[in-house]
XYZ file of C-alpha atoms in Angstrom:
775
model
C 12.565 -1.424 -27.792
C 13.333 -1.499 -24.078
C 15.292 -4.479 -22.771
C 13.336 -6.862 -20.616
C 14.166 -6.637 -16.889
C 16.648 -9.172 -15.598
C 14.222 -10.499 -13.012
C 11.595 -11.090 -15.701
C 14.153 -13.097 -17.680
C 14.928 -15.076 -14.533
C 11.252 -15.865 -14.120
C 11.011 -17.103 -17.702
C 14.089 -19.224 -17.153
C 12.643 -20.704 -13.996
C 9.342 -21.447 -15.712
C 11.102 -23.215 -18.578
C 12.920 -25.667 -16.340
C 11.585 -29.202 -16.363
C 9.983 -30.726 -13.289
C 12.997 -32.976 -12.835
C 15.323 -29.979 -12.880
C 13.449 -28.434 -9.937
C 13.354 -31.631 -7.889
C 13.306 -29.753 -4.595
C 10.458 -27.398 -3.740
C 11.169 -24.475 -1.423
C 9.060 -22.014 0.557
C 7.765 -24.819 2.764
C 6.453 -23.359 6.031
C 4.971 -24.139 9.456
C 6.375 -27.692 9.706
C 5.717 -30.304 12.353
C 7.210 -33.768 12.692
C 6.000 -37.000 14.242
C 7.734 -40.334 13.820
C 8.651 -40.757 10.159
C 6.297 -38.073 8.755
C 6.504 -34.316 8.454
C 3.598 -31.944 7.698
C 3.893 -28.428 6.320
C 2.140 -25.658 4.381
C 2.868 -24.862 0.757
C 0.807 -22.668 -1.613
C -1.899 -22.409 1.018
C -2.433 -26.183 1.418
C -1.206 -28.847 3.830
C 1.176 -31.564 2.635
C 2.917 -34.483 4.290
C 6.192 -36.160 3.408
C 8.704 -38.637 4.760
C 11.285 -37.400 7.215
C 13.784 -38.671 4.632
C 12.430 -36.266 2.013
C 11.027 -37.234 -1.365
C 7.663 -36.500 -2.955
C 4.996 -34.925 -0.768
C 1.375 -36.022 -0.522
C -1.455 -33.499 -0.533
C -3.519 -33.403 2.649
C -5.930 -30.491 1.966
C -7.210 -28.588 -1.048
C -9.510 -25.950 0.419
C -10.005 -22.595 -1.348
C -8.637 -20.729 1.687
C -5.403 -21.154 3.610
C -4.567 -24.177 5.739
C -1.611 -23.710 8.025
C -0.027 -24.257 11.454
C -0.492 -28.046 11.358
C 0.430 -30.154 14.408
C 0.498 -33.944 14.792
C -1.279 -35.599 17.697
C 1.082 -37.412 20.126
C 0.302 -40.756 18.467
C 0.891 -39.292 14.964
C -2.595 -40.442 13.883
C -4.268 -37.025 13.595
C -3.294 -33.519 12.541
C -4.801 -30.351 14.010
C -4.497 -27.155 11.967
C -5.933 -23.721 11.299
C -8.098 -23.525 8.182
C -10.447 -21.168 6.353
C -13.091 -23.562 5.093
C -15.917 -21.384 6.393
C -14.339 -18.077 5.385
C -12.520 -17.312 8.633
C -9.711 -18.934 10.631
C -10.871 -21.856 12.763
C -9.212 -24.905 14.323
C -9.766 -28.265 12.588
C -8.565 -31.822 12.955
C -8.022 -34.354 10.186
C -6.654 -37.884 9.946
C -2.920 -37.910 9.257
C -3.639 -39.823 6.046
C -6.202 -37.263 4.882
C -9.967 -37.114 4.722
C -12.710 -34.745 5.792
C -11.634 -32.144 8.364
C -13.624 -31.782 11.579
C -14.182 -28.247 12.849
C -13.277 -27.680 16.512
C -13.813 -23.940 17.055
C -16.812 -21.900 16.000
C -16.581 -18.459 17.581
C -16.214 -15.821 14.762
C -12.526 -15.196 14.199
C -10.794 -11.836 13.991
C -9.764 -11.041 10.461
C -8.749 -11.054 7.793
C -5.821 -9.379 9.500
C -2.663 -7.748 8.161
C 0.150 -10.255 7.897
C 1.984 -8.806 10.910
C -0.819 -10.032 13.213
C -0.796 -13.576 11.888
C -4.173 -15.308 12.106
C -6.749 -16.157 14.732
C -7.208 -19.597 16.303
C -3.631 -20.568 15.529
C -2.994 -24.192 16.466
C 0.140 -24.798 18.554
C -0.150 -28.440 19.524
C -1.963 -30.980 21.663
C -2.340 -31.901 25.276
C 0.021 -34.826 26.018
C -2.925 -37.252 26.335
C -3.991 -36.448 22.762
C -7.536 -35.526 23.814
C -7.424 -31.771 23.231
C -5.853 -29.248 20.866
C -3.912 -26.211 22.105
C -4.475 -22.960 20.205
C -4.079 -19.186 20.533
C -7.099 -16.930 20.036
C -8.465 -13.411 20.430
C -11.971 -14.676 21.160
C -12.085 -12.905 24.567
C -9.530 -10.159 23.853
C -10.133 -6.477 23.301
C -6.834 -6.043 21.441
C -4.737 -8.097 19.040
C -1.833 -7.434 21.399
C -3.454 -9.561 24.120
C -4.305 -13.083 22.923
C -4.783 -16.105 25.184
C -4.123 -19.816 24.959
C -7.030 -22.269 24.933
C -7.632 -25.984 24.639
C -10.571 -27.608 22.871
C -11.515 -31.268 22.968
C -11.254 -33.192 19.694
C -14.584 -34.792 20.572
C -16.288 -31.379 20.630
C -17.375 -28.844 23.200
C -16.483 -25.334 24.317
C -12.832 -24.222 24.484
C -11.220 -23.734 27.881
C -8.952 -20.765 28.553
C -5.613 -21.469 30.181
C -4.941 -19.466 33.371
C -2.313 -17.124 31.902
C -4.141 -13.844 31.160
C -2.021 -13.075 28.081
C -0.123 -15.646 26.042
C 1.152 -16.211 22.541
C 2.946 -19.458 21.741
C 2.680 -22.411 24.139
C 3.816 -26.048 24.556
C 2.956 -28.539 27.279
C 5.472 -30.412 29.386
C 5.396 -34.197 28.831
C 3.348 -34.764 32.006
C 1.021 -31.774 31.330
C 1.762 -30.281 34.774
C 3.465 -27.274 33.242
C 3.498 -25.314 30.019
C 6.220 -23.227 28.407
C 4.799 -20.079 26.844
C 5.491 -16.499 25.853
C 3.315 -13.705 27.266
C 4.065 -11.668 24.155
C 2.859 -12.433 20.651
C 5.128 -10.995 17.953
C 5.808 -14.069 15.826
C 4.700 -12.595 12.497
C 6.382 -9.218 12.865
C 9.038 -8.760 10.194
C 11.679 -7.269 12.523
C 14.853 -9.346 12.462
C 17.351 -8.849 15.281
C 14.834 -6.903 17.344
C 15.889 -5.861 20.845
C 13.209 -4.029 22.756
C 10.128 -4.215 24.883
C 8.313 -6.564 22.506
C 11.098 -9.146 22.279
C 9.630 -12.417 23.519
C 10.850 -14.227 26.595
C 9.817 -17.771 27.485
C 8.205 -18.671 30.800
C 7.284 -21.936 32.476
C 3.856 -21.838 34.085
C 3.158 -24.388 36.822
C -0.570 -25.236 36.922
C -0.523 -26.517 40.502
C 1.564 -23.694 41.959
C -0.145 -21.099 39.763
C 3.197 -19.397 39.191
C 5.324 -18.464 36.189
C 9.111 -18.424 35.861
C 11.139 -16.627 33.191
C 13.619 -19.138 31.734
C 15.261 -16.995 29.044
C 15.429 -13.419 30.353
C 17.382 -12.278 27.304
C 17.051 -8.940 25.440
C 16.727 -10.785 22.126
C 13.803 -12.780 20.752
C 13.116 -16.247 22.190
C 10.292 -18.130 20.501
C 8.857 -21.422 19.170
C 9.477 -23.631 22.233
C 9.393 -27.449 22.041
C 9.378 -29.420 25.317
C 11.090 -32.812 24.948
C 11.911 -34.801 28.089
C 13.760 -32.603 30.537
C 14.698 -29.950 28.003
C 13.030 -27.065 26.217
C 14.250 -26.319 22.703
C 13.582 -22.907 21.197
C 14.675 -20.467 18.511
C 16.470 -17.227 19.334
C 18.423 -14.514 17.534
C 21.148 -14.064 20.114
C 23.559 -13.603 17.244
C 22.959 -12.232 13.766
C 20.435 -14.950 12.938
C 17.818 -17.210 14.526
C 19.248 -20.507 15.706
C 18.147 -23.484 17.786
C 18.923 -23.480 21.512
C 18.429 -25.988 24.347
C 17.379 -25.091 27.888
C 17.887 -27.765 30.561
C 14.937 -27.637 32.947
C 16.927 -29.123 35.825
C 20.165 -27.130 35.627
C 18.718 -24.026 33.924
C 21.669 -24.090 31.516
C 21.206 -22.897 27.919
C 23.386 -23.801 24.959
C 23.277 -23.149 21.239
C 22.753 -26.149 18.932
C 22.876 -24.728 15.387
C 24.946 -21.947 13.894
C 23.356 -20.545 10.725
C 25.486 -17.666 9.493
C 23.396 -16.157 6.696
C 19.865 -17.396 7.361
C 17.249 -17.709 10.078
C 15.627 -20.837 11.457
C 11.856 -20.352 11.805
C 8.692 -22.041 13.057
C 10.151 -24.844 15.159
C 7.921 -27.703 16.307
C 8.614 -31.284 17.331
C 7.515 -34.606 18.712
C 8.155 -36.485 21.948
C 10.726 -38.761 20.276
C 13.433 -36.121 20.075
C 12.812 -34.640 16.609
C 12.428 -30.927 15.889
C 11.318 -29.570 12.520
C 11.911 -26.017 11.341
C 12.408 -24.018 8.171
C 15.570 -22.307 6.907
C 15.285 -20.274 3.685
C 12.198 -22.213 2.675
C 13.867 -25.615 3.156
C 12.708 -27.952 5.929
C 15.169 -29.261 8.505
C 14.856 -32.003 11.098
C 17.096 -31.803 14.152
C 17.618 -35.096 16.014
C 18.112 -34.145 19.667
C 19.293 -37.656 20.536
C 22.091 -37.655 17.968
C 22.558 -33.841 17.964
C 22.309 -33.962 14.189
C 20.764 -31.377 11.861
C 19.775 -32.451 8.365
C 17.877 -30.882 5.489
C 15.009 -32.524 3.649
C 14.794 -32.392 -0.136
C 11.037 -32.445 -0.768
C 9.193 -32.183 -4.064
C 5.632 -30.869 -3.869
C 3.614 -31.930 -6.958
C 1.052 -29.138 -6.632
C -1.091 -28.087 -9.586
C -0.753 -24.479 -8.301
C -4.328 -23.558 -9.114
C -3.953 -20.148 -7.471
C -1.108 -19.281 -9.863
C -2.891 -20.055 -13.126
C -3.196 -17.203 -15.603
C -6.726 -16.284 -16.590
C -8.843 -13.443 -17.949
C -10.452 -11.631 -15.037
C -12.514 -8.576 -14.268
C -10.270 -5.934 -12.695
C -12.909 -3.263 -12.100
C -12.419 -3.568 -8.332
C -8.692 -2.797 -8.672
C -8.783 0.742 -10.122
C -5.801 2.791 -8.929
C -6.329 6.087 -10.697
C -8.187 7.628 -13.627
C -8.183 10.643 -15.933
C -10.549 12.294 -18.419
C -9.863 13.270 -22.006
C -9.978 16.981 -22.830
C -13.469 16.704 -24.317
C -14.748 14.498 -21.513
C -15.883 11.684 -23.773
C -13.413 8.996 -22.735
C -11.590 8.150 -19.529
C -8.339 6.401 -18.743
C -8.257 3.893 -15.901
C -5.253 2.108 -14.478
C -6.420 -1.159 -12.954
C -4.312 -4.079 -11.766
C -1.313 -2.684 -13.599
C -2.893 -2.167 -17.041
C -4.168 1.050 -18.659
C -7.671 1.083 -20.124
C -9.540 3.553 -22.313
C -13.229 3.640 -21.389
C -16.082 5.559 -23.062
C -18.253 7.585 -20.729
C -21.242 6.951 -22.970
C -20.817 5.107 -26.290
C -17.981 2.910 -27.464
C -15.813 -0.009 -26.434
C -13.335 -0.452 -23.609
C -9.731 -0.966 -24.683
C -6.863 -2.503 -22.728
C -4.041 -0.323 -24.025
C -1.061 -2.047 -22.405
C -1.557 -5.840 -21.854
C 1.412 -6.166 -19.482
C 0.677 -8.538 -16.569
C 4.356 -8.431 -15.585
C 4.560 -4.630 -15.338
C 2.807 -1.970 -13.293
C 1.265 0.917 -15.209
C -0.279 3.716 -13.169
C -0.656 7.507 -12.860
C -2.461 7.934 -16.171
C -2.800 11.269 -18.004
C -4.336 12.370 -21.304
C -2.718 14.920 -23.612
C -4.645 18.121 -24.254
C -5.244 17.216 -27.906
C -6.572 13.780 -26.948
C -4.157 11.973 -29.256
C -1.655 10.704 -26.681
C -1.631 9.269 -23.195
C 1.131 9.228 -20.609
C 1.632 7.019 -17.583
C 4.264 5.606 -15.257
C 5.478 2.096 -16.067
C 8.243 -0.155 -14.791
C 8.196 -2.380 -17.855
C 11.897 -1.660 -18.382
C 12.819 -2.654 -14.834
C 12.666 0.867 -13.374
C 9.916 3.465 -13.263
C 9.825 5.643 -16.367
C 7.405 8.049 -17.985
C 5.831 6.304 -20.956
C 3.673 7.634 -23.756
C 1.647 5.996 -26.485
C -1.096 6.800 -28.945
C -4.575 7.026 -27.483
C -5.544 3.855 -29.354
C -2.684 1.974 -27.678
C -0.019 1.961 -30.388
C 3.488 3.431 -30.562
C 4.416 2.838 -26.923
C 7.793 4.186 -25.839
C 9.587 5.354 -22.704
C 10.263 9.091 -22.537
C 12.753 8.959 -19.657
C 15.825 6.783 -19.344
C 17.295 8.137 -16.114
C 16.718 6.192 -12.905
C 14.815 8.699 -10.787
C 13.370 6.086 -8.449
C 9.608 5.898 -8.080
C 7.734 8.377 -10.289
C 4.428 10.161 -9.791
C 1.772 12.341 -11.411
C 2.744 12.966 -15.059
C 0.919 16.055 -16.405
C 0.888 17.224 -20.005
C 1.458 20.821 -21.001
C -1.502 22.343 -22.901
C 0.401 22.133 -26.207
C 1.129 18.423 -25.545
C 4.845 19.136 -25.993
C 6.046 18.497 -22.428
C 5.216 16.432 -19.374
C 5.898 17.372 -15.768
C 6.409 14.689 -13.113
C 7.830 14.128 -9.616
C 10.256 11.467 -8.416
C 10.728 9.668 -5.101
C 13.163 12.343 -3.909
C 10.417 14.988 -4.322
C 12.147 16.515 -7.313
C 10.018 18.125 -10.025
C 11.071 17.373 -13.625
C 9.894 18.247 -17.123
C 10.540 16.012 -20.127
C 9.707 16.575 -23.780
C 6.882 14.413 -25.100
C 9.301 13.196 -27.757
C 11.634 11.951 -25.040
C 15.137 12.953 -24.050
C 16.846 14.254 -20.911
C 14.460 15.430 -18.206
C 15.152 18.882 -16.770
C 14.879 19.278 -13.004
C 12.733 22.277 -12.105
C 12.755 22.088 -8.313
C 13.969 19.950 -5.414
C 11.772 19.796 -2.315
C 13.466 18.935 0.975
C 10.084 18.470 2.650
C 7.100 16.361 1.690
C 6.320 15.357 -1.859
C 4.014 17.971 -3.384
C 2.320 16.754 -6.557
C -0.055 19.662 -7.110
C 1.705 21.415 -9.990
C -0.329 23.015 -12.785
C 0.445 24.321 -16.275
C -0.679 27.750 -17.434
C -3.186 27.683 -20.345
C -0.514 28.052 -23.026
C 2.197 26.122 -21.219
C 4.520 29.089 -20.734
C 4.486 28.654 -16.954
C 4.299 25.865 -14.398
C 2.989 26.615 -10.902
C 4.143 24.323 -8.083
C 4.709 24.232 -4.325
C 7.815 23.680 -2.218
C 8.250 23.225 1.520
C 9.887 26.208 3.232
C 13.001 25.007 5.072
C 12.452 27.270 8.078
C 8.682 27.312 8.621
C 7.870 23.953 6.934
C 4.929 25.665 5.224
C 4.103 25.060 1.565
C 5.070 27.987 -0.647
C 3.848 28.690 -4.160
C 6.292 29.148 -7.049
C 5.875 29.755 -10.760
C 8.418 28.521 -13.274
C 8.951 30.958 -16.138
C 10.277 28.752 -18.941
C 11.163 31.679 -21.196
C 13.259 33.301 -18.481
C 14.572 29.954 -17.236
C 13.860 30.737 -13.584
C 11.316 30.169 -10.828
C 9.628 32.967 -8.879
C 8.172 32.771 -5.364
C 4.665 34.214 -5.619
C 3.086 33.395 -2.238
C 3.822 34.895 1.170
C 7.559 35.561 1.105
C 7.780 35.193 4.902
C 6.544 31.622 4.679
C 3.976 32.087 7.457
C 1.058 30.517 5.568
C 0.600 27.399 3.480
C -0.103 28.057 -0.193
C -0.712 25.060 -2.462
C -2.910 23.395 -5.102
C -2.431 26.059 -7.810
C -5.030 26.313 -10.582
C -4.747 28.696 -13.549
C -7.958 30.130 -14.928
C -8.668 28.982 -18.501
C -8.272 32.550 -19.838
C -4.804 32.890 -18.330
C -5.706 35.895 -16.191
C -5.758 34.342 -12.735
C -3.811 31.911 -10.636
C -5.976 30.504 -7.862
C -4.686 28.429 -4.970
C -5.567 27.079 -1.543
C -4.183 28.798 1.538
C -4.366 27.960 5.239
C -5.009 31.284 6.939
C -7.841 30.579 9.373
C -7.865 28.807 12.734
C -10.741 26.962 14.387
C -10.023 24.259 17.010
C -10.850 20.664 16.120
C -9.421 17.264 17.024
C -6.374 16.634 14.903
C -5.022 13.594 13.079
C -1.766 14.125 15.008
C -1.838 12.107 18.252
C -5.543 12.910 18.775
C -4.808 16.398 20.080
C -6.668 19.559 19.228
C -5.315 21.504 16.302
C -6.445 23.871 13.578
C -9.411 22.905 11.433
C -11.533 24.540 8.726
C -8.575 26.774 8.029
C -8.318 26.581 4.244
C -9.521 29.374 1.996
C -9.397 29.984 -1.746
C -7.101 32.742 -2.899
C -5.720 33.982 -6.183
C -3.605 36.507 -8.053
C -4.416 38.701 -10.993
C -1.558 37.802 -13.290
C -1.365 41.136 -15.097
C -1.779 44.665 -13.843
C -4.732 45.416 -16.141
C -6.792 42.382 -15.087
C -9.951 43.029 -13.063
C -10.781 41.450 -9.744
C -13.343 38.712 -10.489
C -14.660 38.941 -6.928
C -15.106 42.708 -6.793
C -18.596 43.883 -5.786
C -20.892 44.529 -8.694
C -22.043 48.129 -9.092
C -25.195 48.794 -11.095
C -25.502 52.233 -12.713
C -28.535 54.400 -13.419
C -28.091 54.743 -17.178
C -28.933 51.805 -19.426
C -26.279 52.753 -21.977
C -23.480 52.542 -19.438
C -21.666 49.366 -18.428
C -20.910 48.131 -14.958
C -17.704 49.397 -13.414
C -16.748 45.771 -12.801
C -16.001 44.013 -16.073
C -15.095 40.664 -14.585
C -17.294 37.819 -15.722
C -18.265 39.293 -19.117
C -18.233 35.897 -20.782
C -21.297 33.737 -20.586
C -21.311 31.761 -17.408
C -18.210 33.296 -15.790
C -14.711 34.300 -16.839
C -14.194 36.097 -20.121
C -14.332 33.585 -22.961
C -14.158 35.896 -26.011
C -11.315 37.956 -27.421
C -11.411 41.647 -28.361
C -13.078 40.797 -31.691
C -15.826 38.808 -30.040
C -14.394 35.450 -31.142
C -14.628 32.528 -28.734
C -11.366 31.664 -26.971
C -10.913 27.920 -27.208
C -7.263 27.253 -28.032
C -4.074 27.858 -26.105
C -2.726 30.026 -28.922
C -5.581 32.538 -28.405
C -4.771 33.105 -24.735
C -2.565 35.923 -23.506
C -0.432 33.672 -21.323
C 1.740 36.295 -19.644
C 2.494 37.089 -16.000
C 3.549 40.474 -14.644
C 5.608 39.265 -11.706
C 6.345 42.789 -10.475
C 3.867 43.596 -7.708
C 2.169 40.195 -7.965
C 2.047 39.694 -4.191
C 0.098 42.937 -3.856
C -2.500 41.658 -6.340
C -3.631 38.923 -3.959
C -7.320 38.045 -4.103
C -9.541 36.202 -1.664
C -12.540 34.334 -3.004
C -15.788 35.099 -1.127
C -15.963 31.498 0.111
C -15.868 30.641 3.800
C -12.732 28.894 5.000
C -13.275 25.173 5.361
C -11.554 21.796 5.027
C -10.945 22.316 1.310
C -8.955 19.508 -0.263
C -8.882 20.167 -4.013
C -9.338 23.098 -6.376
C -9.820 23.675 -10.087
C -10.900 26.666 -12.148
C -13.264 26.474 -15.129
C -14.713 29.302 -17.195
C -17.931 28.958 -15.253
C -16.843 28.364 -11.671
C -14.286 27.576 -9.034
C -14.711 23.873 -8.356
C -13.485 22.461 -5.061
C -13.912 19.616 -2.573
C -14.891 20.110 1.081
C -14.580 17.448 3.775
C -15.747 17.279 7.365
C -13.251 17.470 10.197
C -11.299 14.605 11.689
C -13.151 12.742 14.425
C -11.874 10.032 16.718
C -14.154 7.043 16.907
C -16.774 8.046 14.355
C -17.287 9.280 10.817
C -17.867 12.909 10.014
C -21.288 14.496 9.719
C -21.099 14.395 5.923
C -19.135 12.730 3.170
C -16.737 14.782 1.006
C -18.651 17.249 -1.153
C -17.894 18.629 -4.596
C -18.769 22.328 -4.620
C -18.891 24.950 -7.389
C -18.735 28.723 -6.832
C -20.291 30.377 -9.865
C -18.595 33.510 -11.228
C -21.918 34.639 -12.666
C -24.204 33.924 -9.707
C -21.573 34.797 -7.096
C -22.505 31.878 -4.864
C -21.555 28.274 -4.303
C -23.664 25.176 -4.817
C -23.206 21.564 -3.845
C -22.637 19.455 -6.939
C -22.148 15.991 -5.440
C -21.698 14.395 -2.009
C -19.713 11.247 -1.400
C -16.668 11.974 -3.541
C -13.529 9.915 -2.961
C -11.540 11.067 -6.003
C -12.067 13.307 -9.020
C -10.792 13.913 -12.551
C -11.647 16.980 -14.605
C -11.760 17.170 -18.394
C -9.381 19.580 -20.078
C -12.235 21.854 -21.193
C -13.554 21.987 -17.627
C -17.023 20.873 -18.660
C -17.034 17.337 -17.267
C -16.030 15.775 -13.989
C -15.570 12.076 -13.313
C -15.829 11.186 -9.630
C -15.220 8.014 -7.702
C -17.719 7.321 -4.934
C -16.645 4.169 -3.112
C -16.649 1.570 -5.945
C -18.880 3.573 -8.298
C -17.913 6.158 -10.901
C -20.160 9.081 -11.805
C -20.115 11.595 -14.649
C -21.088 15.205 -13.895
C -21.872 17.860 -16.504
C -20.432 21.009 -14.940
C -22.013 23.259 -17.580
C -25.422 22.440 -16.125
C -26.836 24.537 -13.306
C -27.915 21.318 -11.566
C -25.570 18.555 -12.696
C -27.049 15.073 -12.653
C -24.743 12.271 -11.570
C -24.747 9.649 -14.318
C -23.273 6.192 -13.819
C -20.101 5.350 -15.729
C -19.892 1.625 -16.367
C -16.500 -0.016 -16.023
C -17.701 -3.592 -16.447
C -15.453 -3.876 -19.507
C -12.271 -3.747 -17.454
C -10.965 -7.250 -18.122
C -7.302 -8.180 -18.227
C -5.101 -11.246 -18.394
C -4.107 -11.813 -14.785
C -0.945 -13.904 -14.701
C -0.096 -14.426 -11.010
C 3.424 -15.731 -11.684
C 4.274 -12.646 -13.715
C 2.667 -10.484 -11.044
C 4.656 -12.163 -8.267
C 7.927 -11.200 -9.954
C 6.643 -7.681 -10.606
C 5.451 -7.228 -7.024
C 8.781 -8.469 -5.675
C 10.727 -5.971 -7.809
C 8.424 -3.128 -6.876
C 8.560 -3.818 -3.137
C 12.345 -3.939 -3.325
C 12.411 -0.632 -5.210
C 9.902 0.991 -2.835
C 12.224 0.366 0.093
C 15.263 1.476 -1.924
C 13.534 4.703 -2.968
C 11.626 5.573 0.213
C 13.498 4.043 3.143
C 14.039 6.699 5.780
C 17.857 6.431 5.629
C 19.722 5.986 2.364
C 22.252 3.546 3.788
C 19.500 0.951 4.441
C 20.700 0.529 8.033
C 24.091 -0.470 6.665
C 22.798 -3.571 4.863
C 23.580 -4.353 1.232
C 20.103 -4.038 -0.269
C 21.295 -5.345 -3.630
C 22.714 -8.469 -1.988
C 19.490 -8.982 -0.064
C 17.550 -8.860 -3.328
C 19.944 -11.399 -4.835
C 19.350 -13.659 -1.846
C 15.558 -13.693 -2.016
C 14.652 -13.150 -5.675
C 15.531 -16.702 -6.803
C 12.885 -17.954 -4.342
C 10.228 -16.600 -6.724
C 10.576 -19.859 -8.625
C 8.715 -21.620 -5.797
C 6.030 -19.067 -4.965
C 2.781 -21.017 -5.236
C 0.248 -18.411 -4.132
C 0.040 -14.903 -2.693
C 0.550 -16.094 0.885
C 3.904 -17.564 -0.206
C 4.804 -14.281 -1.869
C 3.850 -12.172 1.153
C 5.932 -14.450 3.354
C 8.916 -14.078 1.017
C 8.531 -10.299 0.905
C 8.231 -10.157 4.673
C 11.478 -12.065 5.153
C 13.270 -9.728 2.737
C 11.942 -6.624 4.498
C 12.791 -8.115 7.894
C 16.494 -8.029 6.986
C 16.448 -4.251 7.539
C 15.561 -4.626 11.238
C 12.908 -1.929 11.162
C 9.684 -1.812 13.132
C 6.525 -0.889 11.243
C 7.899 -2.207 7.952
C 5.280 -4.688 6.872
C 3.727 -6.498 3.931
C 0.039 -7.360 3.614
C -2.841 -7.672 1.186
C -3.216 -9.289 -2.205
C -5.253 -12.224 -3.510
C -4.909 -14.354 -0.397
C -7.944 -16.521 -1.108
């Protein structure tokens, strides 16, 4: 039995603590203060509490998120951004609770990735308490260019402020000026950022129609609060975000707080000299009159409805799928569990039942008795195997290879090949034990390896160090070595190997044609429709399956070309006329000498070919349209089949997003958007039959998932960050800092916020977190 991961044990320990033991709730966000009350967001709802701490009182309970709450100047009302109608709009509610009143109505942008925040974000009020100040994209052509608006609490159309681009804003006490930032980067998880998108704060004078930069610092200056003759704001002019004070009269700036290991975030305040902000999920109130910073111990008695475990349909969360050798059942990984699903008759089985682990990359053994998949149930990714009915689960690998991908069984079900996060190809015995490394790719991660019909060889691709082209290799397990079989000069890509079922041919995709088309690289023109289908005859006595047929005059003589003797395509009978249907019957041998000279080209026009497989009847492949900027292609991806017998290709199915092929090559399972279709490839005109996955139900335990997601995000950065030294930061210490906060995650928005703060420690642009069951 594998030991349970430490973080899972921590979660159990947290869950077992009594309510009195966790008297203080953390992960409280977007605070505002007015008089003796503070308002904040937790678990997607608004709560209020005393500025002395204590037990919070619920203010909202909508199914969506309510956030960015701001008190009116008289503390009687609270404006906020809510999702009551399905998108982000500005609302106002009595400070004691009640029915919210909607203030904005123009359709909001979104839902947006977390790095963009949310539309119609409330920032405050006009000093007279008659209107609400908010940021919106309602008139913007880009999320990079929002504007500030005001809307009357009594109703009416919003009014745009004169600044053409503005993020955060806060009025001066007399409303003659406003402090604002022209740049909006508040939700970007880039700590200690110094660059062109670092915010500066400006004062805009409405009468003079002029703006003045008051910070002019290379670091980030944000979250201004105008109190009296001073503007308070947060900045990371050291290692962490702290509170600063700018004197409007003297233009002097001084630092007020000095947090050494944490950041202050989301400052807001009232006209009485109080500023509220969050540090590591704990709310603080800074008294500007007494120059005193104090923390608030607040208990939030939420019922955490969004975190309740329940049985749910997970059919919309399929990650990958695979077919059994006979094509009668399929494996699906969905929301972290592995399911066995009949294509026609039978019952759906959840084989794993692990809401706190992530199972994926499913594969079926050739004999149909075992399944393999990647699981992190033991705390790290490992290759797991179990019986096809779900029993006898065990990890096959014990080494920490990082993130694992694409387990594939050998035809005798004795070995499994897989790739790790360092693009290394390994093979492990299906009984478990040390995994042997076959190859180490210094380029991209190729996961297109294929076993020969008897499992004596494994074909795979590696990136050439000089030309950066994919090159095709074959591992000879008997000889204990790998042989380069594609172009030895490395001028052409060769990839996606596929052995023929009779062991005579190794087909592959090669990029050897050029036709200009707009590229996915910076929208420039590049090669397109350049991929052809090629192959090798693996032994010197094997005929060319594409050679022209040559009829003879005498009926008792056979064609000179003997390729395709078997019914429907490649030879499927042995010398005695017995059907070849087991790996033991196949002559699985490669004559490597002269192999490069036995190169074949299939009589199929070069195209955007994305996938290839060989059956006894046909070469099966997927063709896509070219890349276009601003529109979809002329057609959706097509599944094609080139018949060995008819010597022509036919379209099998259009609209394919993913495909799995049965081991016998007779059945294909395709994903088309959210639907799954079964195709009988033995038919001359396959009919697409619906495959029902309505039986995919699993126990969804959000709290267990939160811990699992946290661990996996941490590992993803550890395994795939572009430099191994993690920018010099101690990634283990950063995990230790943030993982205990899981005890207070109330919904997915809390979790995404926590993950974002952890990722932000690396100070990397374009490192983001988004998605999930937000609500």
